Amino acid sequence: GKKNALGNMVLVNDSVAAVGVGADPELKSLLSKTLGVEVYEVNIAGLSLPGVCAVTNNKAMLCHPQTTDEEVKKLEEIFNIPVNISTVNCGYPYLRVGMLANSYGVVVGEATTGPEMAHIEASLGLIG
């Protein structure tokens, strides 16, 4: 099968993990046992790499701009948090490449614009 970095394949917060549709059952089992969370299969923006297409914390999630309404609804149901759309690094859609976040803060690439930063912070529940 295709090989990819684990971080590209897994989207996780303290409560839930998501892997791409068709992920190796062994990976799902390992994640569930190791992290103590339920593991779901999702695609984001039609891609089976949720870890690179979205960033989440325990408050909210940001996703690739081409994430469908159906995918957003499924993610909101699985993670039980609001899901919003964003870019990073001046329009880049693969969020994890330019962003690391937890429930207390976020670090973004230096090309990230002011409006992107404001949207990211507000959407992830980090201000206000």
PDB file of C-alpha atoms in Angstrom:
ATOM      1  CA  GLY A   1       0.000   0.000   0.000  1.00  0.00           C
ATOM      2  CA  LYS A   2       0.888   3.672  -0.111  1.00  0.00           C
ATOM      3  CA  LYS A   3       3.171   5.004   2.597  1.00  0.00           C
ATOM      4  CA  ASN A   4       2.739   8.342   4.325  1.00  0.00           C
ATOM      5  CA  ALA A   5       3.833  10.077   7.504  1.00  0.00           C
ATOM      6  CA  LEU A   6       1.658   9.169  10.490  1.00  0.00           C
ATOM      7  CA  GLY A   7       0.959  12.840  11.234  1.00  0.00           C
ATOM      8  CA  ASN A   8      -0.590  13.261   7.784  1.00  0.00           C
ATOM      9  CA  MET A   9      -2.925  10.335   8.367  1.00  0.00           C
ATOM     10  CA  VAL A  10      -4.197  11.108  11.885  1.00  0.00           C
ATOM     11  CA  LEU A  11      -6.290  13.982  13.244  1.00  0.00           C
ATOM     12  CA  VAL A  12      -6.610  13.820  17.024  1.00  0.00           C
ATOM     13  CA  ASN A  13      -7.570  15.781  20.113  1.00  0.00           C
ATOM     14  CA  ASP A  14      -7.985  14.633  23.725  1.00  0.00           C
ATOM     15  CA  SER A  15     -11.290  12.867  22.997  1.00  0.00           C
ATOM     16  CA  VAL A  16     -11.356  11.516  19.450  1.00  0.00           C
ATOM     17  CA  ALA A  17      -9.100  10.428  16.586  1.00  0.00           C
ATOM     18  CA  ALA A  18      -9.836  10.348  12.864  1.00  0.00           C
ATOM     19  CA  VAL A  19      -7.999   8.518  10.104  1.00  0.00           C
ATOM     20  CA  GLY A  20      -8.676   8.447   6.379  1.00  0.00           C
ATOM     21  CA  VAL A  21     -11.358   6.211   4.917  1.00  0.00           C
ATOM     22  CA  GLY A  22      -9.852   2.801   4.226  1.00  0.00           C
ATOM     23  CA  ALA A  23      -7.068   3.190   6.807  1.00  0.00           C
ATOM     24  CA  ASP A  24      -5.299   0.068   8.022  1.00  0.00           C
ATOM     25  CA  PRO A  25      -7.376  -1.551  10.812  1.00  0.00           C
ATOM     26  CA  GLU A  26      -4.116  -2.175  12.680  1.00  0.00           C
ATOM     27  CA  LEU A  27      -3.468   1.591  12.760  1.00  0.00           C
ATOM     28  CA  LYS A  28      -6.962   2.245  14.107  1.00  0.00           C
ATOM     29  CA  SER A  29      -6.511  -0.383  16.817  1.00  0.00           C
ATOM     30  CA  LEU A  30      -3.085   0.948  17.801  1.00  0.00           C
ATOM     31  CA  LEU A  31      -4.369   4.526  18.048  1.00  0.00           C
ATOM     32  CA  SER A  32      -7.373   3.469  20.095  1.00  0.00           C
ATOM     33  CA  LYS A  33      -5.295   1.442  22.550  1.00  0.00           C
ATOM     34  CA  THR A  34      -2.433   3.941  22.824  1.00  0.00           C
ATOM     35  CA  LEU A  35      -4.461   7.153  23.060  1.00  0.00           C
ATOM     36  CA  GLY A  36      -7.566   5.753  24.735  1.00  0.00           C
ATOM     37  CA  VAL A  37      -9.904   7.357  22.197  1.00  0.00           C
ATOM     38  CA  GLU A  38     -12.458   6.144  19.699  1.00  0.00           C
ATOM     39  CA  VAL A  39     -11.125   6.200  16.122  1.00  0.00           C
ATOM     40  CA  TYR A  40     -13.298   7.130  13.141  1.00  0.00           C
ATOM     41  CA  GLU A  41     -12.697   7.094   9.391  1.00  0.00           C
ATOM     42  CA  VAL A  42     -13.159  10.399   7.546  1.00  0.00           C
ATOM     43  CA  ASN A  43     -12.056  12.111   4.387  1.00  0.00           C
ATOM     44  CA  ILE A  44     -11.443  15.853   4.328  1.00  0.00           C
ATOM     45  CA  ALA A  45     -11.616  17.760   1.030  1.00  0.00           C
ATOM     46  CA  GLY A  46     -12.045  14.349  -0.588  1.00  0.00           C
ATOM     47  CA  LEU A  47      -8.626  13.240   0.657  1.00  0.00           C
ATOM     48  CA  SER A  48      -7.860  10.369   3.028  1.00  0.00           C
ATOM     49  CA  LEU A  49      -5.240  12.415   4.910  1.00  0.00           C
ATOM     50  CA  PRO A  50      -7.184  14.163   7.684  1.00  0.00           C
ATOM     51  CA  GLY A  51      -4.003  14.991   9.594  1.00  0.00           C
ATOM     52  CA  VAL A  52      -2.680  17.289   6.875  1.00  0.00           C
ATOM     53  CA  CYS A  53      -6.052  18.757   5.833  1.00  0.00           C
ATOM     54  CA  ALA A  54      -7.216  19.893   9.278  1.00  0.00           C
ATOM     55  CA  VAL A  55      -6.020  21.167  12.644  1.00  0.00           C
ATOM     56  CA  THR A  56      -8.008  20.621  15.824  1.00  0.00           C
ATOM     57  CA  ASN A  57      -7.909  21.280  19.529  1.00  0.00           C
ATOM     58  CA  ASN A  58     -10.518  20.452  22.170  1.00  0.00           C
ATOM     59  CA  LYS A  59     -12.546  23.582  21.342  1.00  0.00           C
ATOM     60  CA  ALA A  60     -12.813  23.668  17.543  1.00  0.00           C
ATOM     61  CA  MET A  61     -11.410  22.491  14.218  1.00  0.00           C
ATOM     62  CA  LEU A  62     -10.176  24.186  11.050  1.00  0.00           C
ATOM     63  CA  CYS A  63     -10.302  22.412   7.676  1.00  0.00           C
ATOM     64  CA  HIS A  64      -9.073  22.676   4.091  1.00  0.00           C
ATOM     65  CA  PRO A  65     -11.148  25.148   1.985  1.00  0.00           C
ATOM     66  CA  GLN A  66     -12.469  22.351  -0.261  1.00  0.00           C
ATOM     67  CA  THR A  67     -13.966  20.407   2.649  1.00  0.00           C
ATOM     68  CA  THR A  68     -17.550  19.547   1.697  1.00  0.00           C
ATOM     69  CA  ASP A  69     -20.610  20.400   3.784  1.00  0.00           C
ATOM     70  CA  GLU A  70     -21.145  16.673   4.361  1.00  0.00           C
ATOM     71  CA  GLU A  71     -17.566  16.256   5.601  1.00  0.00           C
ATOM     72  CA  VAL A  72     -17.961  19.257   7.934  1.00  0.00           C
ATOM     73  CA  LYS A  73     -21.192  17.811   9.352  1.00  0.00           C
ATOM     74  CA  LYS A  74     -19.568  14.420   9.939  1.00  0.00           C
ATOM     75  CA  LEU A  75     -16.537  16.003  11.643  1.00  0.00           C
ATOM     76  CA  GLU A  76     -18.780  18.125  13.883  1.00  0.00           C
ATOM     77  CA  GLU A  77     -20.724  15.011  14.903  1.00  0.00           C
ATOM     78  CA  ILE A  78     -17.619  12.902  15.545  1.00  0.00           C
ATOM     79  CA  PHE A  79     -15.567  15.506  17.427  1.00  0.00           C
ATOM     80  CA  ASN A  80     -18.569  17.344  18.967  1.00  0.00           C
ATOM     81  CA  ILE A  81     -16.942  20.731  18.301  1.00  0.00           C
ATOM     82  CA  PRO A  82     -17.505  23.489  15.715  1.00  0.00           C
ATOM     83  CA  VAL A  83     -15.701  23.091  12.385  1.00  0.00           C
ATOM     84  CA  ASN A  84     -14.639  26.051  10.253  1.00  0.00           C
ATOM     85  CA  ILE A  85     -12.716  26.500   6.999  1.00  0.00           C
ATOM     86  CA  SER A  86      -9.343  28.237   6.780  1.00  0.00           C
ATOM     87  CA  THR A  87      -6.053  28.656   4.990  1.00  0.00           C
ATOM     88  CA  VAL A  88      -2.590  29.359   6.393  1.00  0.00           C
ATOM     89  CA  ASN A  89       0.614  30.895   5.004  1.00  0.00           C
ATOM     90  CA  CYS A  90      -1.159  33.295   2.615  1.00  0.00           C
ATOM     91  CA  GLY A  91      -3.716  30.923   1.133  1.00  0.00           C
ATOM     92  CA  TYR A  92      -2.178  27.472   1.613  1.00  0.00           C
ATOM     93  CA  PRO A  93      -4.990  24.891   2.063  1.00  0.00           C
ATOM     94  CA  TYR A  94      -3.073  22.067   3.804  1.00  0.00           C
ATOM     95  CA  LEU A  95      -3.333  23.492   7.297  1.00  0.00           C
ATOM     96  CA  ARG A  96      -1.092  21.139   9.267  1.00  0.00           C
ATOM     97  CA  VAL A  97       1.859  22.059   7.047  1.00  0.00           C
ATOM     98  CA  GLY A  98       1.764  25.619   8.410  1.00  0.00           C
ATOM     99  CA  MET A  99       0.032  25.345  11.771  1.00  0.00           C
ATOM    100  CA  LEU A 100       0.310  23.618  15.145  1.00  0.00           C
ATOM    101  CA  ALA A 101      -2.404  24.193  17.722  1.00  0.00           C
ATOM    102  CA  ASN A 102      -3.698  23.066  21.070  1.00  0.00           C
ATOM    103  CA  SER A 103      -6.437  24.464  23.297  1.00  0.00           C
ATOM    104  CA  TYR A 104      -4.118  27.184  24.653  1.00  0.00           C
ATOM    105  CA  GLY A 105      -2.381  28.574  21.583  1.00  0.00           C
ATOM    106  CA  VAL A 106      -1.385  28.253  17.960  1.00  0.00           C
ATOM    107  CA  VAL A 107       1.856  28.587  15.994  1.00  0.00           C
ATOM    108  CA  VAL A 108       1.647  29.451  12.295  1.00  0.00           C
ATOM    109  CA  GLY A 109       4.083  29.871   9.427  1.00  0.00           C
ATOM    110  CA  GLU A 110       5.564  33.332   8.946  1.00  0.00           C
ATOM    111  CA  ALA A 111       3.749  33.864   5.616  1.00  0.00           C
ATOM    112  CA  THR A 112       0.379  33.713   7.420  1.00  0.00           C
ATOM    113  CA  THR A 113      -1.498  36.983   6.882  1.00  0.00           C
ATOM    114  CA  GLY A 114      -3.072  39.121   9.595  1.00  0.00           C
ATOM    115  CA  PRO A 115      -6.632  38.279   8.496  1.00  0.00           C
ATOM    116  CA  GLU A 116      -5.769  34.546   8.412  1.00  0.00           C
ATOM    117  CA  MET A 117      -4.282  34.787  11.916  1.00  0.00           C
ATOM    118  CA  ALA A 118      -7.335  36.587  13.299  1.00  0.00           C
ATOM    119  CA  HIS A 119      -9.645  33.994  11.716  1.00  0.00           C
ATOM    120  CA  ILE A 120      -7.530  31.080  12.993  1.00  0.00           C
ATOM    121  CA  GLU A 121      -7.376  32.380  16.583  1.00  0.00           C
ATOM    122  CA  ALA A 122     -11.093  33.187  16.724  1.00  0.00           C
ATOM    123  CA  SER A 123     -12.149  29.929  15.041  1.00  0.00           C
ATOM    124  CA  LEU A 124     -10.054  27.770  17.380  1.00  0.00           C
ATOM    125  CA  GLY A 125     -11.548  29.496  20.428  1.00  0.00           C
ATOM    126  CA  LEU A 126      -8.255  31.095  21.436  1.00  0.00           C
ATOM    127  CA  ILE A 127      -9.485  34.698  21.794  1.00  0.00           C
ATOM    128  CA  GLY A 128     -12.613  36.392  23.053  1.00  0.00           C
TER     129      GLY A 128
END
